Amino acid sequence: MVKLLSIICCFIIAFTINGKHDFSYFTLKNGLKVVCIKKRVIPIVAVSVWYNCGSKCDATGKSGVAHFLEHMAFHSNSMTFNNFLEEIGAENNASTSLGYICFYEIVPKESMEEILKYESARMRSLGIDSQVFTSEKKAILEERSIVYDANPIMSAKESVNANIFNGMPGGISIVGWKHEIESIQQQDLFDFHNKWFAPNNAVLLLVGDVDPHHVKPLVEKYFGGLKEKNLPTMRTQNNVHPSVIKTITHKFSEANCFITRYIYKVPFFAKDNFRKYISLSLAIQAMNQPEFFMAKVIKSATNSLNDIWFSYASGAAYDIVMVNLIGISRDEMDDMEKLWHCFKQKLLSDSILTNDEINAIKRQNFISMAYEDDDIMVTAQYVGSSLMAGHPLEKIMATDEIIQAITLQECNSTISEIFQREPIAVSRLEKQEHDNE
Ligand SMILES: [Zn+2]
């Protein structure tokens, strides 16, 4: 069976923790954090291991190593293990983002022990078969050309990030630049694994029909013997606050529209101020509601734009957090600047969003969260990626209560704080005109 491994550039606002949750956590002596979230809908468990080392850990000139390692560690499954997974009807996959590498299996609860055994082996060592290495390199180059090179939006995003962050974490291509993927050697993957795959750099997250009393001795048995490592210091990005706003134009022959993005840097409050992070997420959701006042005012500033929206890419990669105001048009982008000025004007008024609007967004979240709550993998994805972004577990597990407690004033002042600064860059995606022969 061919697996399509995924690359995650950012996670879109999607909360999923609802109601009072039965959860517990403990840390092994070697630093491995273990989180159990009990949900007894059906007797299955989502086992996921999150390594705090995404492409932000790729060295300069070695982009794509984290992602390549994810492929190799995933494919180093022995045939026996693959057959076992198939036999028990497991679902499994892996992903790499700027902030993390994650592996997961969804299995019947009685098979959990076998999975823990396997995941501990993946943490301990990396096996590379030369033939698989060569074929995976080809597959990754193919992935690069499909996901980025042939996709104007992704390719523009990648080059804008590279331009703003200039070789620092955040500017690194997750899948890797083509010439750098080509130069990756097996030793680069061993080095990355040796440095970053350590119990004290990982979270083992178990969601579903799990009993922590049963889990603890099993985790001790399989992971307890792994040695803690001295982790390298993470590189941090330079302070991105250019005095002149950079306009980055990306011309693409396949583009069938014009896209302009005003890119704002969000202060790094995600880590120490979860409530502020939630208030910004709610406010962005509200500003994107076409029937709400803010969206109407912005839209009325121009009639040449086909669509306008805000995005909040809280990449689970420490301080790489941005908010975008995006406009898309089939014909021209002249009105985008008019729209931006209108938006800035609107920010000066004291009623950016109204109480009714924020309450409506809270109700929407309440319903969608209740709906998603039974999905153990959605929960694992939300909790795991939030932990990797540095949010505290207790806060993550109280997401729904925090949403309900957020006030209108908090939402409005957070928006003002972010958008009254100048954007750090403006990105324009344009059609590359062809000369007629
Ligand atoms: Zn991949």
Short mmCIF file of C-alpha atoms and ligand atoms in Angstrom, two decimals:
data_model
loop_
_atom_site.label_atom_id
_atom_site.label_comp_id
_atom_site.label_asym_id
_atom_site.label_seq_id
_atom_site.Cartn_x
_atom_site.Cartn_y
_atom_site.Cartn_z
CA MET A 1 0.00 0.00 0.00
CA VAL A 2 1.44 3.38 -0.98
CA LYS A 3 1.34 5.95 1.78
CA LEU A 4 1.22 9.65 1.12
CA LEU A 5 3.07 11.26 3.96
CA SER A 6 2.03 14.76 4.72
CA ILE A 7 3.72 18.08 5.13
CA ILE A 8 2.07 20.52 7.44
CA CYS A 9 3.01 24.14 6.97
CA CYS A 10 0.62 25.60 9.44
CA PHE A 11 -2.40 24.61 11.34
CA ILE A 12 -5.60 26.40 10.67
CA ILE A 13 -7.76 27.54 13.55
CA ALA A 14 -9.64 24.42 14.61
CA PHE A 15 -10.33 23.84 18.25
CA THR A 16 -11.33 20.44 19.40
CA ILE A 17 -11.24 20.14 23.17
CA ASN A 18 -14.75 20.12 24.51
CA GLY A 19 -16.25 19.43 27.90
CA LYS A 20 -14.54 18.03 30.98
CA HIS A 21 -11.83 15.68 29.85
CA ASP A 22 -10.37 12.77 31.62
CA PHE A 23 -6.67 13.20 31.07
CA SER A 24 -3.44 12.55 32.90
CA TYR A 25 0.26 12.85 32.26
CA PHE A 26 3.57 11.77 33.63
CA THR A 27 7.23 12.15 32.73
CA LEU A 28 9.75 9.31 32.70
CA LYS A 29 13.17 9.78 34.31
CA ASN A 30 14.71 10.15 30.85
CA GLY A 31 12.43 13.12 30.12
CA LEU A 32 9.79 11.45 27.91
CA LYS A 33 6.45 13.17 28.48
CA VAL A 34 3.45 10.85 28.31
CA VAL A 35 -0.10 12.18 27.95
CA CYS A 36 -3.19 9.96 28.17
CA ILE A 37 -6.60 11.30 27.13
CA LYS A 38 -9.41 8.90 27.90
CA LYS A 39 -12.28 8.54 25.45
CA ARG A 40 -14.28 5.38 25.55
CA VAL A 41 -16.40 5.64 22.43
CA ILE A 42 -14.99 2.47 20.91
CA PRO A 43 -12.11 0.24 22.07
CA ILE A 44 -9.39 1.87 19.97
CA VAL A 45 -6.37 4.02 20.76
CA ALA A 46 -4.53 6.64 18.71
CA VAL A 47 -0.84 6.31 19.58
CA SER A 48 1.23 9.27 18.41
CA VAL A 49 4.82 10.30 19.05
CA TRP A 50 5.71 13.95 18.58
CA TYR A 51 9.35 15.00 18.19
CA ASN A 52 10.12 18.64 18.83
CA CYS A 53 12.32 18.91 15.73
CA GLY A 54 10.66 19.91 12.47
CA SER A 55 12.36 21.62 9.59
CA LYS A 56 13.28 24.48 11.96
CA CYS A 57 16.11 22.13 12.94
CA ASP A 58 17.43 21.70 9.40
CA ALA A 59 20.89 23.21 9.16
CA THR A 60 21.53 26.02 6.68
CA GLY A 61 22.14 24.45 3.29
CA LYS A 62 20.50 21.20 4.40
CA SER A 63 16.81 21.96 4.00
CA GLY A 64 14.56 18.92 3.77
CA VAL A 65 16.55 16.69 6.15
CA ALA A 66 13.80 16.56 8.83
CA HIS A 67 11.20 15.68 6.20
CA PHE A 68 13.50 13.09 4.57
CA LEU A 69 14.09 11.53 7.97
CA GLU A 70 10.34 11.30 8.52
CA HIS A 71 10.07 9.34 5.24
CA MET A 72 12.95 7.01 6.13
CA ALA A 73 11.86 6.44 9.73
CA PHE A 74 8.38 5.66 8.45
CA HIS A 75 9.63 3.27 5.80
CA SER A 76 12.03 1.55 8.14
CA ASN A 77 9.01 -0.46 9.35
CA SER A 78 9.98 -4.09 9.18
CA MET A 79 7.82 -6.31 6.98
CA THR A 80 6.64 -8.12 10.10
CA PHE A 81 5.45 -4.85 11.59
CA ASN A 82 3.76 -3.78 8.35
CA ASN A 83 1.98 -7.13 8.15
CA PHE A 84 0.96 -6.78 11.77
CA LEU A 85 -0.52 -3.33 11.12
CA GLU A 86 -2.40 -4.64 8.12
CA GLU A 87 -3.68 -7.63 10.02
CA ILE A 88 -5.13 -5.57 12.85
CA GLY A 89 -6.60 -3.01 10.43
CA ALA A 90 -4.50 -0.14 11.79
CA GLU A 91 -4.35 3.29 10.25
CA ASN A 92 -0.90 4.88 10.36
CA ASN A 93 0.93 7.83 8.91
CA ALA A 94 3.53 10.51 9.60
CA SER A 95 3.96 14.22 9.04
CA THR A 96 6.56 16.98 9.23
CA SER A 97 5.98 20.65 9.93
CA LEU A 98 8.31 23.51 10.76
CA GLY A 99 8.01 22.61 14.42
CA TYR A 100 7.73 18.86 14.66
CA ILE A 101 7.89 15.35 13.18
CA CYS A 102 4.99 13.10 14.16
CA PHE A 103 4.22 9.39 13.71
CA TYR A 104 0.88 7.84 14.56
CA GLU A 105 -1.07 4.57 14.55
CA ILE A 106 -4.75 4.06 15.30
CA VAL A 107 -5.18 0.53 16.64
CA PRO A 108 -7.48 -1.73 18.65
CA LYS A 109 -6.63 -1.18 22.31
CA GLU A 110 -5.26 -4.70 22.80
CA SER A 111 -2.58 -3.98 20.15
CA MET A 112 -1.26 -0.86 21.88
CA GLU A 113 1.65 -2.68 23.55
CA GLU A 114 3.04 -3.87 20.21
CA ILE A 115 2.89 -0.28 18.90
CA LEU A 116 4.71 1.09 21.95
CA LYS A 117 7.41 -1.50 21.40
CA TYR A 118 7.77 -0.43 17.79
CA GLU A 119 7.74 3.32 18.51
CA SER A 120 10.47 2.89 21.11
CA ALA A 121 12.61 1.14 18.46
CA ARG A 122 12.02 4.06 16.08
CA MET A 123 13.17 6.47 18.79
CA ARG A 124 16.24 4.36 19.59
CA SER A 125 17.72 3.92 16.12
CA LEU A 126 17.29 4.48 12.43
CA GLY A 127 17.72 1.72 9.89
CA ILE A 128 18.43 2.75 6.31
CA ASP A 129 18.29 0.47 3.33
CA SER A 130 20.27 2.01 0.43
CA GLN A 131 17.69 1.05 -2.16
CA VAL A 132 14.87 2.56 -0.12
CA PHE A 133 16.98 5.69 0.42
CA THR A 134 17.37 6.16 -3.34
CA SER A 135 13.72 5.52 -4.12
CA GLU A 136 12.56 7.81 -1.30
CA LYS A 137 14.78 10.61 -2.57
CA LYS A 138 13.05 10.28 -5.93
CA ALA A 139 9.64 10.24 -4.24
CA ILE A 140 10.50 13.39 -2.27
CA LEU A 141 11.69 15.24 -5.38
CA GLU A 142 8.41 14.26 -7.00
CA GLU A 143 6.50 15.46 -3.92
CA ARG A 144 8.38 18.78 -4.12
CA SER A 145 7.43 19.28 -7.74
CA ILE A 146 3.74 18.42 -7.17
CA VAL A 147 3.14 20.21 -3.87
CA TYR A 148 5.29 23.32 -4.48
CA ASP A 149 6.72 23.78 -7.96
CA ALA A 150 3.45 23.13 -9.77
CA ASN A 151 1.34 25.04 -7.24
CA PRO A 152 1.53 28.84 -7.54
CA ILE A 153 0.13 29.51 -4.06
CA MET A 154 2.40 27.08 -2.21
CA SER A 155 5.42 28.08 -4.24
CA ALA A 156 4.77 31.81 -3.57
CA LYS A 157 4.35 31.11 0.16
CA GLU A 158 7.57 29.15 0.28
CA SER A 159 9.60 31.84 -1.45
CA VAL A 160 8.03 34.65 0.62
CA ASN A 161 8.91 32.86 3.86
CA ALA A 162 12.44 32.26 2.60
CA ASN A 163 12.71 35.94 1.75
CA ILE A 164 11.37 37.25 5.06
CA PHE A 165 13.24 34.86 7.32
CA ASN A 166 16.35 34.67 5.18
CA GLY A 167 17.69 31.19 5.89
CA MET A 168 16.50 31.18 9.51
CA PRO A 169 13.83 28.86 10.91
CA GLY A 170 10.62 29.88 9.19
CA GLY A 171 12.42 30.60 5.95
CA ILE A 172 13.40 27.02 5.50
CA SER A 173 11.54 24.96 2.92
CA ILE A 174 9.93 22.05 4.78
CA VAL A 175 10.23 19.62 1.89
CA GLY A 176 13.63 21.12 0.99
CA TRP A 177 14.98 23.09 -1.96
CA LYS A 178 15.53 20.83 -4.96
CA HIS A 179 19.35 21.07 -5.09
CA GLU A 180 19.58 20.56 -1.33
CA ILE A 181 17.33 17.46 -1.39
CA GLU A 182 19.56 16.08 -4.13
CA SER A 183 22.65 16.54 -1.96
CA ILE A 184 21.23 14.83 1.18
CA GLN A 185 23.33 11.81 2.19
CA GLN A 186 22.36 8.91 4.44
CA GLN A 187 24.76 10.27 7.08
CA ASP A 188 22.74 13.53 7.28
CA LEU A 189 19.70 11.49 8.34
CA PHE A 190 21.66 9.48 10.92
CA ASP A 191 23.09 12.74 12.33
CA PHE A 192 19.64 14.33 12.59
CA HIS A 193 18.21 11.23 14.26
CA ASN A 194 21.14 11.07 16.72
CA LYS A 195 20.75 14.71 17.65
CA TRP A 196 17.00 15.10 17.98
CA PHE A 197 15.27 11.73 18.43
CA ALA A 198 15.53 11.54 22.19
CA PRO A 199 13.00 10.76 24.94
CA ASN A 200 13.55 14.24 26.41
CA ASN A 201 12.64 15.80 23.05
CA ALA A 202 9.38 13.89 22.51
CA VAL A 203 5.81 13.55 23.68
CA LEU A 204 4.00 10.20 23.61
CA LEU A 205 0.31 10.94 23.29
CA LEU A 206 -2.36 8.25 23.76
CA VAL A 207 -5.96 9.16 22.97
CA GLY A 208 -8.91 6.78 23.19
CA ASP A 209 -9.73 3.81 25.34
CA VAL A 210 -6.64 4.10 27.55
CA ASP A 211 -6.13 3.52 31.24
CA PRO A 212 -3.07 5.38 32.59
CA HIS A 213 -2.52 2.70 35.28
CA HIS A 214 -2.20 0.13 32.54
CA VAL A 215 -0.14 2.42 30.30
CA LYS A 216 2.53 3.45 32.82
CA PRO A 217 4.30 0.07 33.28
CA LEU A 218 4.18 -0.53 29.51
CA VAL A 219 5.76 2.83 28.74
CA GLU A 220 8.41 2.19 31.41
CA LYS A 221 9.11 -1.23 29.90
CA TYR A 222 9.64 0.00 26.33
CA PHE A 223 10.87 3.60 26.69
CA GLY A 224 12.42 3.59 30.17
CA GLY A 225 15.73 2.19 28.91
CA LEU A 226 16.27 4.97 26.36
CA LYS A 227 18.93 7.50 27.26
CA GLU A 228 18.31 11.18 27.69
CA LYS A 229 20.39 13.29 25.27
CA ASN A 230 22.01 16.71 25.40
CA LEU A 231 19.93 18.56 22.87
CA PRO A 232 21.54 21.13 20.57
CA THR A 233 20.46 24.73 21.06
CA MET A 234 17.63 25.70 18.74
CA ARG A 235 18.39 28.51 16.37
CA THR A 236 16.02 31.43 16.68
CA GLN A 237 15.09 33.73 13.88
CA ASN A 238 16.35 37.30 13.73
CA ASN A 239 13.90 39.91 14.80
CA VAL A 240 11.86 40.55 11.71
CA HIS A 241 10.92 44.20 11.80
CA PRO A 242 12.11 45.82 8.62
CA SER A 243 11.95 49.61 8.48
CA VAL A 244 10.81 49.40 4.89
CA ILE A 245 7.99 47.01 4.06
CA LYS A 246 9.27 44.46 1.62
CA THR A 247 7.14 43.80 -1.44
CA ILE A 248 7.89 40.39 -2.80
CA THR A 249 6.54 39.61 -6.23
CA HIS A 250 6.28 36.06 -7.38
CA LYS A 251 5.53 35.50 -11.06
CA PHE A 252 4.13 32.17 -12.04
CA SER A 253 3.09 31.02 -15.48
CA GLU A 254 0.43 28.64 -14.16
CA ALA A 255 -1.22 31.28 -11.96
CA ASN A 256 -4.78 31.95 -13.06
CA CYS A 257 -5.37 34.77 -10.60
CA PHE A 258 -3.63 37.56 -8.71
CA ILE A 259 -3.11 37.18 -4.99
CA THR A 260 -1.88 39.84 -2.58
CA ARG A 261 -0.97 39.05 1.03
CA TYR A 262 -0.28 41.63 3.71
CA ILE A 263 1.82 39.73 6.23
CA TYR A 264 1.77 40.74 9.91
CA LYS A 265 3.99 39.26 12.53
CA VAL A 266 2.22 38.24 15.72
CA PRO A 267 4.10 38.78 18.98
CA PHE A 268 5.11 35.53 20.56
CA PHE A 269 2.27 35.42 23.04
CA ALA A 270 1.17 31.95 21.97
CA LYS A 271 3.55 30.33 24.39
CA ASP A 272 2.89 32.30 27.55
CA ASN A 273 -0.54 33.67 26.89
CA PHE A 274 -2.85 30.95 25.64
CA ARG A 275 -5.91 33.11 26.27
CA LYS A 276 -4.63 35.84 23.97
CA TYR A 277 -3.89 33.25 21.30
CA ILE A 278 -7.50 32.02 21.57
CA SER A 279 -8.89 35.56 21.46
CA LEU A 280 -6.95 36.28 18.25
CA SER A 281 -8.17 33.01 16.72
CA LEU A 282 -11.79 33.88 17.56
CA ALA A 283 -11.40 37.41 16.23
CA ILE A 284 -9.93 36.14 12.95
CA GLN A 285 -12.82 33.70 12.59
CA ALA A 286 -15.27 36.56 13.17
CA MET A 287 -13.56 38.86 10.67
CA ASN A 288 -13.88 36.11 8.08
CA GLN A 289 -17.67 35.79 8.46
CA PRO A 290 -19.03 37.38 5.26
CA GLU A 291 -22.25 38.51 6.98
CA PHE A 292 -20.43 40.32 9.79
CA PHE A 293 -19.90 44.06 9.76
CA MET A 294 -16.09 44.09 9.43
CA ALA A 295 -16.08 41.78 6.42
CA LYS A 296 -18.88 43.83 4.80
CA VAL A 297 -17.03 47.11 5.25
CA ILE A 298 -13.84 45.69 3.82
CA LYS A 299 -15.61 44.06 0.92
CA SER A 300 -17.49 47.26 0.11
CA ALA A 301 -14.18 49.10 -0.41
CA THR A 302 -13.67 47.34 -3.67
CA ASN A 303 -15.60 45.39 -6.24
CA SER A 304 -12.72 44.06 -8.28
CA LEU A 305 -11.66 41.46 -5.71
CA ASN A 306 -13.15 37.99 -5.92
CA ASP A 307 -12.34 37.07 -2.37
CA ILE A 308 -10.74 38.53 0.75
CA TRP A 309 -9.91 36.72 3.94
CA PHE A 310 -7.66 36.65 6.96
CA SER A 311 -5.52 33.69 7.82
CA TYR A 312 -3.79 32.94 11.09
CA ALA A 313 -0.94 30.54 10.53
CA SER A 314 0.09 29.64 14.01
CA GLY A 315 2.82 27.35 12.77
CA ALA A 316 3.71 25.05 15.59
CA ALA A 317 7.22 26.41 15.40
CA TYR A 318 7.78 28.73 18.31
CA ASP A 319 8.01 32.36 17.21
CA ILE A 320 7.00 31.94 13.59
CA VAL A 321 3.49 33.21 13.85
CA MET A 322 1.86 35.39 11.26
CA VAL A 323 -1.49 36.79 10.30
CA ASN A 324 -2.29 37.52 6.70
CA LEU A 325 -4.82 39.73 4.98
CA ILE A 326 -5.30 38.09 1.60
CA GLY A 327 -7.06 39.35 -1.52
CA ILE A 328 -7.64 37.32 -4.63
CA SER A 329 -8.72 38.55 -8.02
CA ARG A 330 -9.00 37.14 -11.53
CA ASP A 331 -8.12 40.35 -13.32
CA GLU A 332 -6.16 42.93 -11.40
CA MET A 333 -5.02 43.85 -7.93
CA ASP A 334 -5.27 47.64 -8.07
CA ASP A 335 -8.00 47.73 -5.45
CA MET A 336 -6.06 45.77 -2.86
CA GLU A 337 -4.28 48.84 -1.55
CA LYS A 338 -7.59 50.72 -1.33
CA LEU A 339 -8.96 47.82 0.68
CA TRP A 340 -5.97 47.79 2.99
CA HIS A 341 -6.38 51.52 3.75
CA CYS A 342 -10.07 51.01 4.42
CA PHE A 343 -9.22 48.17 6.81
CA LYS A 344 -6.67 50.33 8.66
CA GLN A 345 -9.27 53.11 8.95
CA LYS A 346 -11.79 50.67 10.36
CA LEU A 347 -9.28 49.54 12.99
CA LEU A 348 -9.30 53.03 14.46
CA SER A 349 -12.99 52.79 15.29
CA ASP A 350 -13.91 51.26 18.63
CA SER A 351 -16.33 48.70 17.29
CA ILE A 352 -14.21 46.37 15.19
CA LEU A 353 -16.35 43.41 16.23
CA THR A 354 -19.61 43.42 18.18
CA ASN A 355 -20.77 41.38 21.12
CA ASP A 356 -23.38 39.58 19.01
CA GLU A 357 -20.70 38.61 16.50
CA ILE A 358 -18.32 37.19 19.10
CA ASN A 359 -21.16 35.29 20.76
CA ALA A 360 -22.16 33.82 17.41
CA ILE A 361 -18.57 32.64 16.84
CA LYS A 362 -18.49 31.08 20.32
CA ARG A 363 -21.70 29.17 19.54
CA GLN A 364 -20.29 27.98 16.20
CA ASN A 365 -17.19 26.68 17.96
CA PHE A 366 -19.23 25.00 20.66
CA ILE A 367 -21.15 23.01 18.06
CA SER A 368 -18.19 22.09 15.84
CA MET A 369 -16.08 21.10 18.84
CA ALA A 370 -18.81 18.85 20.20
CA TYR A 371 -18.98 17.26 16.79
CA GLU A 372 -15.24 16.66 16.47
CA ASP A 373 -14.79 15.58 20.05
CA ASP A 374 -15.39 11.90 19.32
CA ASP A 375 -12.67 11.76 16.69
CA ILE A 376 -9.60 10.54 18.56
CA MET A 377 -7.19 11.50 15.79
CA VAL A 378 -8.56 15.06 15.53
CA THR A 379 -8.03 15.36 19.29
CA ALA A 380 -4.51 13.90 19.02
CA GLN A 381 -3.65 16.33 16.22
CA TYR A 382 -4.93 19.35 18.15
CA VAL A 383 -3.31 18.41 21.46
CA GLY A 384 -0.01 17.22 19.94
CA SER A 385 0.53 20.21 17.66
CA SER A 386 -0.49 22.63 20.44
CA LEU A 387 2.00 21.01 22.82
CA MET A 388 4.72 21.29 20.18
CA ALA A 389 3.88 25.00 19.84
CA GLY A 390 4.62 25.31 23.54
CA HIS A 391 1.11 25.67 24.96
CA PRO A 392 0.62 24.18 28.44
CA LEU A 393 -1.40 20.94 28.55
CA GLU A 394 -3.86 22.19 31.21
CA LYS A 395 -4.72 25.20 29.04
CA ILE A 396 -5.08 23.10 25.89
CA MET A 397 -7.45 20.76 27.72
CA ALA A 398 -9.51 23.75 28.88
CA THR A 399 -9.85 25.26 25.39
CA ASP A 400 -13.65 25.26 25.45
CA GLU A 401 -13.91 26.98 28.83
CA ILE A 402 -11.36 29.58 27.73
CA ILE A 403 -13.30 30.26 24.52
CA GLN A 404 -16.48 30.86 26.51
CA ALA A 405 -14.68 33.21 28.90
CA ILE A 406 -13.10 35.46 26.23
CA THR A 407 -14.62 38.93 26.13
CA LEU A 408 -15.38 41.22 23.20
CA GLN A 409 -12.89 43.72 24.54
CA GLU A 410 -10.10 41.12 24.49
CA CYS A 411 -10.83 40.26 20.85
CA ASN A 412 -10.93 43.89 19.73
CA SER A 413 -7.80 44.93 21.54
CA THR A 414 -5.86 41.91 20.23
CA ILE A 415 -6.82 42.78 16.66
CA SER A 416 -5.80 46.41 17.14
CA GLU A 417 -2.49 45.36 18.64
CA ILE A 418 -1.61 43.13 15.69
CA PHE A 419 -2.86 45.18 12.78
CA GLN A 420 -1.97 48.70 13.87
CA ARG A 421 1.69 47.84 13.29
CA GLU A 422 2.94 47.88 9.75
CA PRO A 423 2.96 44.56 7.92
CA ILE A 424 6.38 42.94 7.72
CA ALA A 425 5.91 42.23 4.03
CA VAL A 426 3.50 42.35 1.13
CA SER A 427 3.52 39.41 -1.21
CA ARG A 428 2.11 39.52 -4.71
CA LEU A 429 1.48 36.52 -6.88
CA GLU A 430 1.08 37.47 -10.53
CA LYS A 431 0.67 35.79 -13.84
CA GLN A 432 3.83 35.37 -15.85
CA GLU A 433 2.89 36.70 -19.26
CA HIS A 434 4.03 34.56 -22.19
CA ASP A 435 5.32 36.10 -25.40
CA ASN A 436 3.21 34.97 -28.32
CA GLU A 437 5.32 33.41 -30.97
ZN ZN B 1 6.69 13.76 2.36
#
